[in-house]
Amino acid sequence: MREDMLTIGAFAKACRLSPKALRLYDELDLLKPGRVDPDTGYRYYAVAQLEQARLVAWLRRLGMPLARIRQVCALRPADAAREIRAYWARVETETAVRRDLAEFLVEELSAVSASASVSRKDTTMLELRYCAHSDRGLVRPANQDTAYAGSRLLAVADGFGPTGHPASSAAIDALRVLDTPEAPTGNVLNLLDDAVRGATDAVRDAVDGDGEDAGTTLTALLWTGSRLALVHIGDSRAYVLRGGGLFRITDDHTVVQSMIDEGRLTPEEAATHPQRMLLLKALTPTATPDLRLQDAEPGDRYLLCSDGLSRVVPDGQIRDLLTSAPTPDTAVHALTAAANEAGGPDNISCVVADVVDRTTT
Ligand code: MG
């Protein structure tokens, strides 16, 4: 055997991969042995292959799938670095969604166990004052958005494709089962999940024949009496104005946002990217919406809007208009007017809701 060749056992020990893993990586073309003895079938590895094998071991420890490791290993170091950064950004995004779900479950189960004791939340009488409005804008021939506000449910849906309007209105109609006169009882997560499933079925029926060319976004808040449960998919947005600051509580499910997250695009480049309108996810049976539970505080002002507002009116102006409007109604109309003043290139939908203490108003 040549001096610079190692047996599979020695190589495995040196790179901290098992011989079994090395045989698998050989079969997958991920890490081919330097030489295979034609008589015995034994695999031999060159010392120079150790560095690549160690990289494979590290990437396995990151949890990267083997197919992606094969791609990374074929790249030059700078490109490999970019790929690893992109992979990790995706992991963090997915983990954030799962973290929200975990917090949601903890909140739900804690609320059940604390239901016997009286907390501040149970004695504070909070309710919503709200207004919803949807506007065609100045350019589009029709309005495909749907906006809704009731005492328990706030929702915006932005339909797209030839059957965009039936899609957005079907989604909201299906969710309206949640807008009962009393605060929903039972597990809010299950209630929302069932309602979203109903909305997904309704959208599928509404766009029948248009396939993936038509569909809708959905961003909705369900009021439980002290909290708001958020369900969100697509690029409509939810914000809260609290303590003078405007905070966005949704992430855009767009192709460019995922490219920004992965470090492939700057926010400045995204603003003019040709595919900036392309959705990563919409309300379909295979896509999973984000769910989040938000504690409400008296004085909170919530805004749900379609991208017809958020793409043309900067966050600073949205904050100023929300801050200065005395009521949800005036806020909604000021925001709509601002989007139209900016050219009104898309349909504009806004829902504004104030959390008020019933006992002091
Ligand atoms: Mg739109």
CSV table of C-alpha atoms and ligand atoms in Angstrom, one decimal:
chain,number,residue,atom,x,y,z
A,1,MET,CA,0.0,0.0,0.0
A,2,ARG,CA,1.2,3.5,-0.8
A,3,GLU,CA,2.4,5.5,2.2
A,4,ASP,CA,-0.1,8.3,1.7
A,5,MET,CA,-3.1,5.9,1.6
A,6,LEU,CA,-5.0,4.9,4.7
A,7,THR,CA,-7.3,1.9,5.3
A,8,ILE,CA,-10.9,2.6,5.8
A,9,GLY,CA,-10.5,1.9,9.5
A,10,ALA,CA,-7.5,4.3,9.9
A,11,PHE,CA,-9.2,7.0,7.8
A,12,ALA,CA,-12.5,6.6,9.8
A,13,LYS,CA,-10.6,7.1,13.0
A,14,ALA,CA,-8.8,10.2,11.7
A,15,CYS,CA,-11.8,12.0,10.3
A,16,ARG,CA,-14.3,10.8,13.0
A,17,LEU,CA,-16.7,9.2,10.6
A,18,SER,CA,-17.6,5.6,11.0
A,19,PRO,CA,-16.6,3.0,8.4
A,20,LYS,CA,-20.3,2.4,7.8
A,21,ALA,CA,-20.8,6.1,7.1
A,22,LEU,CA,-17.8,6.1,4.8
A,23,ARG,CA,-19.3,3.2,2.8
A,24,LEU,CA,-22.6,5.0,2.5
A,25,TYR,CA,-20.9,8.2,1.4
A,26,ASP,CA,-19.0,6.2,-1.3
A,27,GLU,CA,-22.3,4.8,-2.6
A,28,LEU,CA,-23.8,8.3,-2.7
A,29,ASP,CA,-20.8,9.8,-4.5
A,30,LEU,CA,-20.3,12.1,-1.6
A,31,LEU,CA,-16.8,10.9,-0.7
A,32,LYS,CA,-15.2,8.3,-3.1
A,33,PRO,CA,-12.2,6.3,-1.8
A,34,GLY,CA,-8.8,7.2,-3.4
A,35,ARG,CA,-8.5,3.5,-4.5
A,36,VAL,CA,-10.5,0.3,-4.3
A,37,ASP,CA,-8.6,-2.9,-4.4
A,38,PRO,CA,-9.9,-4.7,-7.4
A,39,ASP,CA,-9.3,-8.2,-5.8
A,40,THR,CA,-10.5,-7.6,-2.2
A,41,GLY,CA,-12.9,-4.6,-2.7
A,42,TYR,CA,-11.2,-2.9,0.3
A,43,ARG,CA,-11.4,0.9,0.2
A,44,TYR,CA,-8.3,3.1,0.7
A,45,TYR,CA,-8.3,6.8,1.2
A,46,ALA,CA,-5.7,9.4,0.6
A,47,VAL,CA,-4.4,11.5,3.5
A,48,ALA,CA,-5.3,14.6,1.4
A,49,GLN,CA,-9.0,13.5,1.5
A,50,LEU,CA,-9.0,14.0,5.3
A,51,GLU,CA,-9.9,17.7,5.1
A,52,GLN,CA,-13.0,17.0,2.9
A,53,ALA,CA,-14.0,14.1,5.2
A,54,ARG,CA,-13.8,16.3,8.2
A,55,LEU,CA,-15.9,19.0,6.5
A,56,VAL,CA,-18.5,16.3,5.8
A,57,ALA,CA,-18.5,15.3,9.5
A,58,TRP,CA,-19.0,18.9,10.6
A,59,LEU,CA,-21.8,19.4,8.1
A,60,ARG,CA,-23.5,16.2,9.4
A,61,ARG,CA,-23.2,17.6,12.9
A,62,LEU,CA,-25.1,20.7,11.6
A,63,GLY,CA,-27.9,18.4,10.5
A,64,MET,CA,-27.4,19.2,6.8
A,65,PRO,CA,-29.0,16.5,4.5
A,66,LEU,CA,-26.5,14.4,2.6
A,67,ALA,CA,-27.7,15.6,-0.8
A,68,ARG,CA,-27.0,19.2,0.2
A,69,ILE,CA,-23.6,18.2,1.7
A,70,ARG,CA,-22.7,16.7,-1.7
A,71,GLN,CA,-23.5,20.1,-3.3
A,72,VAL,CA,-21.5,22.1,-0.7
A,73,CYS,CA,-18.4,19.8,-1.1
A,74,ALA,CA,-18.3,20.4,-4.8
A,75,LEU,CA,-18.1,24.2,-4.4
A,76,ARG,CA,-15.1,26.4,-3.9
A,77,PRO,CA,-14.6,27.6,-0.3
A,78,ALA,CA,-16.2,31.0,-0.8
A,79,ASP,CA,-19.3,29.5,-2.5
A,80,ALA,CA,-19.4,26.7,0.1
A,81,ALA,CA,-19.4,29.3,2.9
A,82,ARG,CA,-22.4,31.1,1.2
A,83,GLU,CA,-24.3,27.8,0.9
A,84,ILE,CA,-23.7,27.0,4.6
A,85,ARG,CA,-24.9,30.5,5.6
A,86,ALA,CA,-28.1,30.1,3.5
A,87,TYR,CA,-28.7,26.6,4.9
A,88,TRP,CA,-28.4,27.9,8.4
A,89,ALA,CA,-30.7,30.9,7.8
A,90,ARG,CA,-33.4,28.4,6.6
A,91,VAL,CA,-32.9,26.3,9.7
A,92,GLU,CA,-33.3,29.3,12.0
A,93,THR,CA,-36.4,30.5,10.2
A,94,GLU,CA,-38.0,27.1,10.5
A,95,THR,CA,-36.9,26.9,14.1
A,96,ALA,CA,-38.5,30.3,14.8
A,97,VAL,CA,-41.9,29.0,13.5
A,98,ARG,CA,-41.6,25.9,15.7
A,99,ARG,CA,-40.6,28.0,18.7
A,100,ASP,CA,-43.8,30.1,18.2
A,101,LEU,CA,-45.8,26.9,18.1
A,102,ALA,CA,-44.2,25.6,21.2
A,103,GLU,CA,-44.9,28.9,23.0
A,104,PHE,CA,-48.5,28.7,21.8
A,105,LEU,CA,-48.9,25.3,23.3
A,106,VAL,CA,-47.3,26.3,26.6
A,107,GLU,CA,-49.6,29.3,26.8
A,108,GLU,CA,-52.6,27.2,26.0
A,109,LEU,CA,-51.9,24.5,28.5
A,110,SER,CA,-50.8,27.0,31.2
A,111,ALA,CA,-54.1,28.9,30.7
A,112,VAL,CA,-56.0,25.6,31.2
A,113,SER,CA,-54.2,24.8,34.4
A,114,ALA,CA,-54.6,28.3,35.7
A,115,SER,CA,-58.3,28.6,34.8
A,116,ALA,CA,-59.4,27.8,38.3
A,117,SER,CA,-57.5,30.8,39.8
A,118,VAL,CA,-58.5,34.3,39.0
A,119,SER,CA,-55.8,36.3,37.3
A,120,ARG,CA,-55.7,40.0,36.3
A,121,LYS,CA,-56.6,39.0,32.8
A,122,ASP,CA,-59.8,37.3,33.9
A,123,THR,CA,-61.0,40.4,35.7
A,124,THR,CA,-59.9,43.0,33.1
A,125,MET,CA,-62.7,43.6,30.6
A,126,LEU,CA,-61.0,44.1,27.4
A,127,GLU,CA,-62.7,44.4,24.0
A,128,LEU,CA,-62.0,45.5,20.5
A,129,ARG,CA,-63.1,48.6,18.6
A,130,TYR,CA,-62.5,48.0,14.9
A,131,CYS,CA,-62.9,49.0,11.3
A,132,ALA,CA,-62.2,47.2,8.0
A,133,HIS,CA,-62.0,48.7,4.5
A,134,SER,CA,-60.9,47.4,1.1
A,135,ASP,CA,-60.2,49.7,-1.8
A,136,ARG,CA,-59.6,48.8,-5.5
A,137,GLY,CA,-56.7,51.3,-5.7
A,138,LEU,CA,-56.0,53.4,-8.8
A,139,VAL,CA,-54.6,50.9,-11.3
A,140,ARG,CA,-56.1,47.4,-10.9
A,141,PRO,CA,-59.3,46.8,-12.9
A,142,ALA,CA,-61.0,44.9,-9.9
A,143,ASN,CA,-60.6,44.4,-6.2
A,144,GLN,CA,-59.4,40.9,-5.3
A,145,ASP,CA,-58.7,41.7,-1.6
A,146,THR,CA,-61.2,40.9,1.1
A,147,ALA,CA,-61.0,42.6,4.5
A,148,TYR,CA,-63.2,41.8,7.6
A,149,ALA,CA,-63.5,43.0,11.1
A,150,GLY,CA,-65.9,41.7,13.8
A,151,SER,CA,-65.9,41.6,17.6
A,152,ARG,CA,-63.8,38.4,17.6
A,153,LEU,CA,-62.1,38.2,14.2
A,154,LEU,CA,-60.0,40.5,12.2
A,155,ALA,CA,-58.8,39.3,8.8
A,156,VAL,CA,-57.3,40.4,5.5
A,157,ALA,CA,-56.9,38.1,2.4
A,158,ASP,CA,-55.2,39.1,-0.9
A,159,GLY,CA,-56.4,37.0,-3.7
A,160,PHE,CA,-54.4,36.5,-6.9
A,161,GLY,CA,-55.0,35.0,-10.3
A,162,PRO,CA,-58.1,34.8,-12.4
A,163,THR,CA,-60.2,33.7,-9.5
A,164,GLY,CA,-58.4,35.9,-6.9
A,165,HIS,CA,-61.5,37.5,-5.5
A,166,PRO,CA,-63.6,34.4,-5.0
A,167,ALA,CA,-60.5,32.9,-3.3
A,168,SER,CA,-60.0,35.7,-0.8
A,169,SER,CA,-63.7,36.0,0.0
A,170,ALA,CA,-64.0,32.3,0.4
A,171,ALA,CA,-61.1,32.2,2.9
A,172,ILE,CA,-62.6,35.0,5.0
A,173,ASP,CA,-66.2,33.6,4.8
A,174,ALA,CA,-64.9,30.2,6.1
A,175,LEU,CA,-63.0,31.9,9.0
A,176,ARG,CA,-66.2,33.8,10.1
A,177,VAL,CA,-67.4,30.8,11.9
A,178,LEU,CA,-65.0,32.0,14.6
A,179,ASP,CA,-66.7,35.3,15.0
A,180,THR,CA,-69.3,34.2,17.5
A,181,PRO,CA,-70.7,36.6,20.0
A,182,GLU,CA,-68.9,35.0,22.9
A,183,ALA,CA,-65.1,34.5,23.2
A,184,PRO,CA,-64.2,31.2,21.8
A,185,THR,CA,-63.9,28.4,24.3
A,186,GLY,CA,-61.6,25.4,24.1
A,187,ASN,CA,-58.2,25.2,22.6
A,188,VAL,CA,-57.7,28.2,20.4
A,189,LEU,CA,-55.0,26.4,18.4
A,190,ASN,CA,-57.5,23.7,17.5
A,191,LEU,CA,-60.2,26.2,16.7
A,192,LEU,CA,-57.9,28.1,14.4
A,193,ASP,CA,-56.5,25.0,12.8
A,194,ASP,CA,-60.0,23.7,12.0
A,195,ALA,CA,-61.1,27.1,10.7
A,196,VAL,CA,-58.0,27.4,8.5
A,197,ARG,CA,-58.6,23.9,7.1
A,198,GLY,CA,-62.1,25.0,6.3
A,199,ALA,CA,-60.8,28.1,4.6
A,200,THR,CA,-58.2,26.1,2.6
A,201,ASP,CA,-61.0,23.8,1.3
A,202,ALA,CA,-63.2,26.7,0.4
A,203,VAL,CA,-60.3,28.4,-1.5
A,204,ARG,CA,-59.6,25.2,-3.3
A,205,ASP,CA,-63.2,25.0,-4.4
A,206,ALA,CA,-63.3,28.7,-5.4
A,207,VAL,CA,-60.2,28.5,-7.6
A,208,ASP,CA,-61.2,25.1,-9.1
A,209,GLY,CA,-59.5,24.7,-12.5
A,210,ASP,CA,-57.0,27.6,-12.0
A,211,GLY,CA,-54.6,25.4,-10.0
A,212,GLU,CA,-51.6,27.2,-8.5
A,213,ASP,CA,-52.3,30.2,-10.7
A,214,ALA,CA,-54.9,31.4,-8.3
A,215,GLY,CA,-55.2,31.6,-4.6
A,216,THR,CA,-55.0,33.9,-1.6
A,217,THR,CA,-52.9,35.1,1.3
A,218,LEU,CA,-54.5,35.1,4.8
A,219,THR,CA,-53.6,37.1,7.8
A,220,ALA,CA,-56.1,37.0,10.7
A,221,LEU,CA,-56.3,37.7,14.4
A,222,LEU,CA,-58.8,35.8,16.6
A,223,TRP,CA,-59.7,37.6,19.9
A,224,THR,CA,-59.9,35.4,23.0
A,225,GLY,CA,-60.8,38.1,25.5
A,226,SER,CA,-57.2,38.8,26.6
A,227,ARG,CA,-55.1,37.6,23.8
A,228,LEU,CA,-55.0,37.6,20.0
A,229,ALA,CA,-54.2,34.4,18.2
A,230,LEU,CA,-52.5,35.1,14.8
A,231,VAL,CA,-52.7,32.9,11.8
A,232,HIS,CA,-50.7,34.1,8.8
A,233,ILE,CA,-49.6,32.9,5.4
A,234,GLY,CA,-48.4,35.0,2.5
A,235,ASP,CA,-47.4,38.6,2.2
A,236,SER,CA,-50.2,40.5,3.9
A,237,ARG,CA,-49.0,41.9,7.3
A,238,ALA,CA,-50.0,42.4,10.9
A,239,TYR,CA,-48.6,45.2,13.0
A,240,VAL,CA,-49.1,46.4,16.5
A,241,LEU,CA,-48.8,50.1,17.6
A,242,ARG,CA,-47.8,50.0,21.3
A,243,GLY,CA,-46.1,52.6,23.4
A,244,GLY,CA,-45.6,54.9,20.3
A,245,GLY,CA,-43.7,52.2,18.4
A,246,LEU,CA,-44.9,50.2,15.4
A,247,PHE,CA,-44.0,46.5,15.5
A,248,ARG,CA,-44.6,44.1,12.7
A,249,ILE,CA,-45.7,40.7,14.0
A,250,THR,CA,-45.7,38.7,10.7
A,251,ASP,CA,-43.0,37.6,8.3
A,252,ASP,CA,-43.5,38.0,4.6
A,253,HIS,CA,-43.7,34.6,2.9
A,254,THR,CA,-42.1,35.8,-0.3
A,255,VAL,CA,-39.3,34.5,-2.4
A,256,VAL,CA,-37.3,37.7,-2.0
A,257,GLN,CA,-37.7,37.6,1.8
A,258,SER,CA,-36.3,34.1,1.9
A,259,MET,CA,-33.4,35.3,-0.2
A,260,ILE,CA,-32.8,38.2,2.2
A,261,ASP,CA,-32.9,35.7,5.1
A,262,GLU,CA,-30.4,33.5,3.4
A,263,GLY,CA,-28.0,36.5,2.7
A,264,ARG,CA,-28.4,36.2,-1.0
A,265,LEU,CA,-30.1,39.6,-1.4
A,266,THR,CA,-30.0,42.9,0.5
A,267,PRO,CA,-33.3,44.6,1.5
A,268,GLU,CA,-32.3,47.4,-1.0
A,269,GLU,CA,-31.9,45.0,-3.8
A,270,ALA,CA,-35.2,43.3,-2.9
A,271,ALA,CA,-37.2,46.5,-3.4
A,272,THR,CA,-36.5,46.4,-7.1
A,273,HIS,CA,-36.1,42.7,-7.6
A,274,PRO,CA,-38.1,41.5,-10.6
A,275,GLN,CA,-39.6,38.6,-8.5
A,276,ARG,CA,-40.4,40.7,-5.5
A,277,MET,CA,-44.1,40.0,-5.8
A,278,LEU,CA,-43.6,36.2,-5.9
A,279,LEU,CA,-45.1,34.4,-3.0
A,280,LEU,CA,-43.3,31.6,-1.3
A,281,LYS,CA,-46.5,30.3,0.4
A,282,ALA,CA,-50.2,30.9,0.0
A,283,LEU,CA,-53.3,29.2,1.5
A,284,THR,CA,-53.0,25.7,0.1
A,285,PRO,CA,-53.5,22.2,1.6
A,286,THR,CA,-49.7,21.6,1.6
A,287,ALA,CA,-48.5,24.9,3.1
A,288,THR,CA,-48.4,25.5,6.8
A,289,PRO,CA,-49.5,28.9,8.1
A,290,ASP,CA,-47.6,30.6,11.0
A,291,LEU,CA,-49.5,30.6,14.3
A,292,ARG,CA,-48.7,32.9,17.2
A,293,LEU,CA,-50.3,34.0,20.4
A,294,GLN,CA,-50.1,37.7,21.3
A,295,ASP,CA,-50.9,39.1,24.7
A,296,ALA,CA,-53.2,42.2,24.3
A,297,GLU,CA,-52.8,45.3,26.4
A,298,PRO,CA,-55.2,48.2,26.7
A,299,GLY,CA,-54.1,50.9,24.3
A,300,ASP,CA,-52.8,48.5,21.7
A,301,ARG,CA,-53.8,49.4,18.1
A,302,TYR,CA,-53.5,46.5,15.6
A,303,LEU,CA,-53.2,46.9,11.9
A,304,LEU,CA,-53.8,44.1,9.3
A,305,CYS,CA,-53.1,45.1,5.7
A,306,SER,CA,-52.5,43.8,2.2
A,307,ASP,CA,-49.3,44.5,0.3
A,308,GLY,CA,-51.2,47.3,-1.5
A,309,LEU,CA,-50.5,49.4,1.6
A,310,SER,CA,-47.2,48.1,2.9
A,311,ARG,CA,-45.4,48.1,-0.5
A,312,VAL,CA,-46.1,51.8,-1.1
A,313,VAL,CA,-46.4,53.5,2.3
A,314,PRO,CA,-43.2,53.3,4.4
A,315,ASP,CA,-43.5,52.0,8.0
A,316,GLY,CA,-42.7,55.4,9.4
A,317,GLN,CA,-45.6,57.0,7.7
A,318,ILE,CA,-47.9,54.0,8.7
A,319,ARG,CA,-46.8,54.6,12.3
A,320,ASP,CA,-47.5,58.3,12.1
A,321,LEU,CA,-51.0,57.9,10.5
A,322,LEU,CA,-51.9,55.2,13.1
A,323,THR,CA,-50.7,57.4,15.9
A,324,SER,CA,-52.5,60.5,14.9
A,325,ALA,CA,-55.9,58.9,13.9
A,326,PRO,CA,-58.4,59.3,16.8
A,327,THR,CA,-60.4,56.1,15.8
A,328,PRO,CA,-60.0,52.9,13.9
A,329,ASP,CA,-62.3,54.3,11.2
A,330,THR,CA,-60.2,57.4,10.6
A,331,ALA,CA,-57.0,55.4,10.7
A,332,VAL,CA,-58.3,53.0,8.0
A,333,HIS,CA,-59.3,55.8,5.7
A,334,ALA,CA,-56.1,57.8,6.3
A,335,LEU,CA,-54.0,54.7,5.4
A,336,THR,CA,-56.0,53.9,2.3
A,337,ALA,CA,-55.7,57.6,1.2
A,338,ALA,CA,-51.9,57.5,1.7
A,339,ALA,CA,-51.6,54.3,-0.5
A,340,ASN,CA,-53.7,55.9,-3.2
A,341,GLU,CA,-51.6,59.1,-3.0
A,342,ALA,CA,-48.6,56.9,-3.6
A,343,GLY,CA,-50.1,55.8,-6.9
A,344,GLY,CA,-52.5,53.1,-5.6
A,345,PRO,CA,-50.8,50.4,-7.8
A,346,ASP,CA,-52.5,47.5,-6.1
A,347,ASN,CA,-55.7,46.8,-4.1
A,348,ILE,CA,-55.5,48.2,-0.6
A,349,SER,CA,-57.0,46.5,2.4
A,350,CYS,CA,-56.7,47.7,6.0
A,351,VAL,CA,-58.2,46.5,9.3
A,352,VAL,CA,-57.5,48.6,12.4
A,353,ALA,CA,-58.6,47.5,15.9
A,354,ASP,CA,-58.1,49.1,19.3
A,355,VAL,CA,-57.9,47.1,22.5
A,356,VAL,CA,-59.9,49.1,25.0
A,357,ASP,CA,-60.8,48.5,28.7
A,358,ARG,CA,-64.5,48.2,28.8
A,359,THR,CA,-64.7,49.2,32.4
A,360,THR,CA,-63.1,52.6,31.9
A,361,THR,CA,-64.6,53.6,28.6
B,1,MG,MG,-51.9,42.7,-3.2
